[in-house]
């Protein structure tokens, strides 16, 4: 059962993502959460809008292990492992749609939160992806000097950009479906591993 605090948090993040942080009022959040707008009920759970935003970020960071579990696994089938990891990355972007919208459209007003997100989500995911790729190559005996951090950054950047345009336009303006995108992304990762200098 969802608690009142959880409902306020979910609705607040949704509204921040849809309307922007600055354009969302406390009363609007209260109304969306089923509370009397303008009653101040939100303040029983959060001291301010900024605290609500910070709590939303913390919730995302604490859930990263569940969504990115494929990076911890080392299945025997390299293609299946890469596919699972690519899907998890795109799923994570969609799952945290509201916070990602805030990130791209207004988190700059909160430099401390932006820095926290950059280090604990983006940089950490990139490092985990680099370790994952290196582990797959090492298991195949093909790890011979590839810049795994750079390859991970390319893959992560492609995923974020694909999601951003899809979210902005409703579907990707090129007409490339998520399945086609993921197939190409996995192909790029496989090529990067196969192109390792000692391959």
mmCIF file of C-alpha atoms in Angstrom:
data_model
loop_
_atom_site.group_PDB
_atom_site.id
_atom_site.type_symbol
_atom_site.label_atom_id
_atom_site.label_comp_id
_atom_site.label_asym_id
_atom_site.label_seq_id
_atom_site.Cartn_x
_atom_site.Cartn_y
_atom_site.Cartn_z
ATOM 1 C CA UNK A 1 0.000 0.000 0.000
ATOM 2 C CA UNK A 2 1.325 3.419 -0.974
ATOM 3 C CA UNK A 3 1.840 5.842 1.890
ATOM 4 C CA UNK A 4 0.843 9.493 1.671
ATOM 5 C CA UNK A 5 4.517 10.509 1.586
ATOM 6 C CA UNK A 6 5.205 8.120 -1.308
ATOM 7 C CA UNK A 7 2.195 9.483 -3.191
ATOM 8 C CA UNK A 8 3.342 13.072 -2.682
ATOM 9 C CA UNK A 9 6.842 12.137 -3.843
ATOM 10 C CA UNK A 10 5.592 10.322 -6.950
ATOM 11 C CA UNK A 11 3.204 13.110 -7.938
ATOM 12 C CA UNK A 12 5.729 15.831 -7.197
ATOM 13 C CA UNK A 13 8.369 14.198 -9.386
ATOM 14 C CA UNK A 14 5.816 13.619 -12.146
ATOM 15 C CA UNK A 15 4.771 17.263 -12.116
ATOM 16 C CA UNK A 16 8.376 18.484 -11.977
ATOM 17 C CA UNK A 17 9.096 16.338 -15.021
ATOM 18 C CA UNK A 18 6.018 17.454 -16.954
ATOM 19 C CA UNK A 19 5.873 21.152 -16.060
ATOM 20 C CA UNK A 20 9.329 21.934 -14.770
ATOM 21 C CA UNK A 21 10.413 22.442 -11.189
ATOM 22 C CA UNK A 22 9.917 26.212 -11.090
ATOM 23 C CA UNK A 23 6.477 26.050 -12.735
ATOM 24 C CA UNK A 24 5.106 23.507 -10.243
ATOM 25 C CA UNK A 25 3.503 24.852 -7.084
ATOM 26 C CA UNK A 26 3.091 23.173 -3.712
ATOM 27 C CA UNK A 27 -0.694 23.439 -4.154
ATOM 28 C CA UNK A 28 -0.514 21.589 -7.482
ATOM 29 C CA UNK A 29 1.482 18.778 -5.896
ATOM 30 C CA UNK A 30 -0.979 18.544 -3.023
ATOM 31 C CA UNK A 31 -3.934 18.388 -5.397
ATOM 32 C CA UNK A 32 -2.296 15.714 -7.569
ATOM 33 C CA UNK A 33 -1.549 13.652 -4.454
ATOM 34 C CA UNK A 34 -5.189 13.789 -3.355
ATOM 35 C CA UNK A 35 -4.680 16.415 -0.654
ATOM 36 C CA UNK A 36 -6.481 19.714 -0.274
ATOM 37 C CA UNK A 37 -4.580 22.191 -2.477
ATOM 38 C CA UNK A 38 -3.110 25.038 -0.489
ATOM 39 C CA UNK A 39 -3.611 23.228 2.824
ATOM 40 C CA UNK A 40 0.105 22.934 3.523
ATOM 41 C CA UNK A 41 -0.248 19.167 4.008
ATOM 42 C CA UNK A 42 2.866 18.586 1.917
ATOM 43 C CA UNK A 43 4.961 20.263 4.608
ATOM 44 C CA UNK A 44 4.122 17.470 7.057
ATOM 45 C CA UNK A 45 6.275 15.214 4.875
ATOM 46 C CA UNK A 46 8.759 17.539 3.143
ATOM 47 C CA UNK A 47 10.154 20.876 4.322
ATOM 48 C CA UNK A 48 10.197 22.302 0.802
ATOM 49 C CA UNK A 49 9.943 21.539 -2.903
ATOM 50 C CA UNK A 50 13.720 21.228 -2.982
ATOM 51 C CA UNK A 51 13.655 18.585 -0.255
ATOM 52 C CA UNK A 52 11.039 16.683 -2.269
ATOM 53 C CA UNK A 53 13.273 16.883 -5.350
ATOM 54 C CA UNK A 54 16.265 15.698 -3.331
ATOM 55 C CA UNK A 55 14.227 12.761 -1.995
ATOM 56 C CA UNK A 56 13.276 11.824 -5.563
ATOM 57 C CA UNK A 57 16.932 11.804 -6.559
ATOM 58 C CA UNK A 58 17.862 9.688 -3.538
ATOM 59 C CA UNK A 59 15.118 7.215 -4.410
ATOM 60 C CA UNK A 60 16.509 6.847 -7.918
ATOM 61 C CA UNK A 61 20.070 6.376 -6.713
ATOM 62 C CA UNK A 62 19.046 3.764 -4.150
ATOM 63 C CA UNK A 63 17.191 1.732 -6.787
ATOM 64 C CA UNK A 64 20.013 1.590 -9.338
ATOM 65 C CA UNK A 65 21.109 -1.900 -8.277
ATOM 66 C CA UNK A 66 17.784 -3.460 -9.247
ATOM 67 C CA UNK A 67 17.638 -2.036 -12.747
ATOM 68 C CA UNK A 68 21.315 -2.461 -13.591
ATOM 69 C CA UNK A 69 21.648 -6.014 -12.256
ATOM 70 C CA UNK A 70 22.628 -7.309 -15.745
ATOM 71 C CA UNK A 71 25.967 -5.496 -15.367
ATOM 72 C CA UNK A 72 26.730 -7.691 -12.345
ATOM 73 C CA UNK A 73 26.122 -10.925 -14.243
ATOM 74 C CA UNK A 74 28.480 -12.718 -16.596
ATOM 75 C CA UNK A 75 26.336 -15.086 -18.710
ATOM 76 C CA UNK A 76 28.194 -17.495 -20.974
ATOM 77 C CA UNK A 77 26.504 -16.001 -24.043
ATOM 78 C CA UNK A 78 28.162 -12.630 -24.673
ATOM 79 C CA UNK A 79 25.386 -11.491 -27.031
ATOM 80 C CA UNK A 80 22.689 -12.232 -24.464
ATOM 81 C CA UNK A 81 24.676 -10.421 -21.783
ATOM 82 C CA UNK A 82 25.111 -7.323 -23.950
ATOM 83 C CA UNK A 83 21.445 -7.374 -24.962
ATOM 84 C CA UNK A 84 20.294 -7.605 -21.329
ATOM 85 C CA UNK A 85 22.593 -4.747 -20.306
ATOM 86 C CA UNK A 86 21.484 -2.522 -23.209
ATOM 87 C CA UNK A 87 17.817 -3.155 -22.440
ATOM 88 C CA UNK A 88 18.406 -2.390 -18.762
ATOM 89 C CA UNK A 89 20.006 0.944 -19.667
ATOM 90 C CA UNK A 90 17.119 2.054 -21.878
ATOM 91 C CA UNK A 91 14.593 0.735 -19.349
ATOM 92 C CA UNK A 92 16.283 2.751 -16.605
ATOM 93 C CA UNK A 93 15.915 5.945 -18.636
ATOM 94 C CA UNK A 94 12.202 5.256 -19.186
ATOM 95 C CA UNK A 95 11.579 4.107 -15.620
ATOM 96 C CA UNK A 96 13.015 7.327 -14.233
ATOM 97 C CA UNK A 97 11.437 9.517 -16.904
ATOM 98 C CA UNK A 98 10.418 12.289 -14.509
ATOM 99 C CA UNK A 99 13.843 12.739 -12.953
ATOM 100 C CA UNK A 100 15.556 12.520 -16.335
ATOM 101 C CA UNK A 101 13.277 15.257 -17.641
ATOM 102 C CA UNK A 102 14.205 17.408 -14.661
ATOM 103 C CA UNK A 103 17.888 16.636 -15.237
ATOM 104 C CA UNK A 104 17.753 17.775 -18.849
ATOM 105 C CA UNK A 105 15.410 20.703 -18.243
ATOM 106 C CA UNK A 106 16.251 22.371 -14.973
ATOM 107 C CA UNK A 107 18.475 20.555 -12.492
ATOM 108 C CA UNK A 108 21.195 23.103 -13.296
ATOM 109 C CA UNK A 109 19.484 25.368 -10.749
ATOM 110 C CA UNK A 110 20.619 22.885 -8.083
ATOM 111 C CA UNK A 111 24.374 22.400 -8.624
ATOM 112 C CA UNK A 112 24.822 20.116 -5.604
ATOM 113 C CA UNK A 113 22.062 17.762 -6.757
ATOM 114 C CA UNK A 114 23.384 17.894 -10.316
ATOM 115 C CA UNK A 115 26.896 16.988 -9.144
ATOM 116 C CA UNK A 116 25.518 14.154 -7.009
ATOM 117 C CA UNK A 117 23.552 12.763 -9.960
ATOM 118 C CA UNK A 118 26.568 13.127 -12.234
ATOM 119 C CA UNK A 119 28.853 11.181 -9.910
ATOM 120 C CA UNK A 120 26.526 8.614 -8.360
ATOM 121 C CA UNK A 121 24.450 7.807 -11.434
ATOM 122 C CA UNK A 122 26.150 8.789 -14.686
ATOM 123 C CA UNK A 123 29.842 8.326 -13.831
ATOM 124 C CA UNK A 124 29.215 5.240 -11.702
ATOM 125 C CA UNK A 125 27.064 3.601 -14.386
ATOM 126 C CA UNK A 126 29.759 4.347 -16.951
ATOM 127 C CA UNK A 127 32.419 2.738 -14.734
ATOM 128 C CA UNK A 128 30.193 -0.294 -14.136
ATOM 129 C CA UNK A 129 29.581 -0.611 -17.875
ATOM 130 C CA UNK A 130 33.315 -0.363 -18.602
ATOM 131 C CA UNK A 131 34.020 -3.118 -16.060
ATOM 132 C CA UNK A 132 31.231 -5.220 -17.570
ATOM 133 C CA UNK A 133 32.634 -4.868 -21.108
ATOM 134 C CA UNK A 134 36.187 -5.575 -19.971
ATOM 135 C CA UNK A 135 34.952 -8.643 -18.094
ATOM 136 C CA UNK A 136 33.235 -10.013 -21.195
ATOM 137 C CA UNK A 137 36.349 -9.438 -23.287
ATOM 138 C CA UNK A 138 38.592 -10.960 -20.631
ATOM 139 C CA UNK A 139 36.383 -14.065 -20.470
ATOM 140 C CA UNK A 140 36.874 -14.481 -24.225
ATOM 141 C CA UNK A 141 40.594 -13.751 -24.050
ATOM 142 C CA UNK A 142 40.196 -10.617 -26.183
ATOM 143 C CA UNK A 143 40.960 -7.907 -23.625
ATOM 144 C CA UNK A 144 44.070 -6.335 -25.051
ATOM 145 C CA UNK A 145 44.014 -2.624 -24.418
ATOM 146 C CA UNK A 146 40.639 -1.344 -25.551
ATOM 147 C CA UNK A 147 39.614 1.902 -23.852
ATOM 148 C CA UNK A 148 36.613 0.441 -22.038
ATOM 149 C CA UNK A 149 35.764 3.719 -20.305
ATOM 150 C CA UNK A 150 35.504 5.509 -23.645
ATOM 151 C CA UNK A 151 33.437 2.704 -25.193
ATOM 152 C CA UNK A 152 31.115 2.712 -22.167
ATOM 153 C CA UNK A 153 30.719 6.492 -22.486
ATOM 154 C CA UNK A 154 29.811 6.162 -26.182
ATOM 155 C CA UNK A 155 27.199 3.489 -25.426
ATOM 156 C CA UNK A 156 25.787 5.422 -22.471
ATOM 157 C CA UNK A 157 25.642 8.646 -24.483
ATOM 158 C CA UNK A 158 23.876 6.956 -27.391
ATOM 159 C CA UNK A 159 21.275 5.496 -25.031
ATOM 160 C CA UNK A 160 20.633 8.821 -23.289
ATOM 161 C CA UNK A 161 20.357 10.685 -26.599
ATOM 162 C CA UNK A 162 17.993 8.108 -28.099
ATOM 163 C CA UNK A 163 15.745 8.257 -25.025
ATOM 164 C CA UNK A 164 15.821 12.063 -24.905
ATOM 165 C CA UNK A 165 14.649 12.469 -28.504
ATOM 166 C CA UNK A 166 12.026 9.737 -28.115
ATOM 167 C CA UNK A 167 10.703 11.435 -24.981
ATOM 168 C CA UNK A 168 10.730 14.872 -26.597
ATOM 169 C CA UNK A 169 8.919 13.843 -29.792
ATOM 170 C CA UNK A 170 6.793 10.948 -28.500
ATOM 171 C CA UNK A 171 8.711 8.571 -30.739
ATOM 172 C CA UNK A 172 12.170 8.832 -32.232
ATOM 173 C CA UNK A 173 12.025 11.288 -35.164
ATOM 174 C CA UNK A 174 14.120 8.966 -37.332
ATOM 175 C CA UNK A 175 11.528 6.207 -37.031
ATOM 176 C CA UNK A 176 14.123 3.841 -35.576
ATOM 177 C CA UNK A 177 12.266 1.674 -33.063
ATOM 178 C CA UNK A 178 13.688 0.794 -29.643
ATOM 179 C CA UNK A 179 14.316 -2.767 -30.891
ATOM 180 C CA UNK A 180 16.329 -1.558 -33.876
ATOM 181 C CA UNK A 181 18.239 0.863 -31.685
ATOM 182 C CA UNK A 182 19.088 -1.848 -29.143
ATOM 183 C CA UNK A 183 20.185 -4.237 -31.901
ATOM 184 C CA UNK A 184 22.539 -1.584 -33.285
ATOM 185 C CA UNK A 185 23.817 -0.682 -29.804
ATOM 186 C CA UNK A 186 24.611 -4.318 -29.008
ATOM 187 C CA UNK A 187 26.310 -4.643 -32.403
ATOM 188 C CA UNK A 188 28.459 -1.615 -31.601
ATOM 189 C CA UNK A 189 29.427 -3.081 -28.232
ATOM 190 C CA UNK A 190 30.266 -6.456 -29.806
ATOM 191 C CA UNK A 191 32.382 -4.751 -32.447
ATOM 192 C CA UNK A 192 34.211 -2.804 -29.750
ATOM 193 C CA UNK A 193 35.032 -5.993 -27.892
ATOM 194 C CA UNK A 194 36.026 -7.869 -31.059
ATOM 195 C CA UNK A 195 38.235 -4.967 -32.175
ATOM 196 C CA UNK A 196 40.339 -5.231 -29.031
ATOM 197 C CA UNK A 197 44.022 -5.092 -30.121
ATOM 198 C CA UNK A 198 44.753 -8.672 -29.077
ATOM 199 C CA UNK A 199 41.541 -10.090 -30.575
#
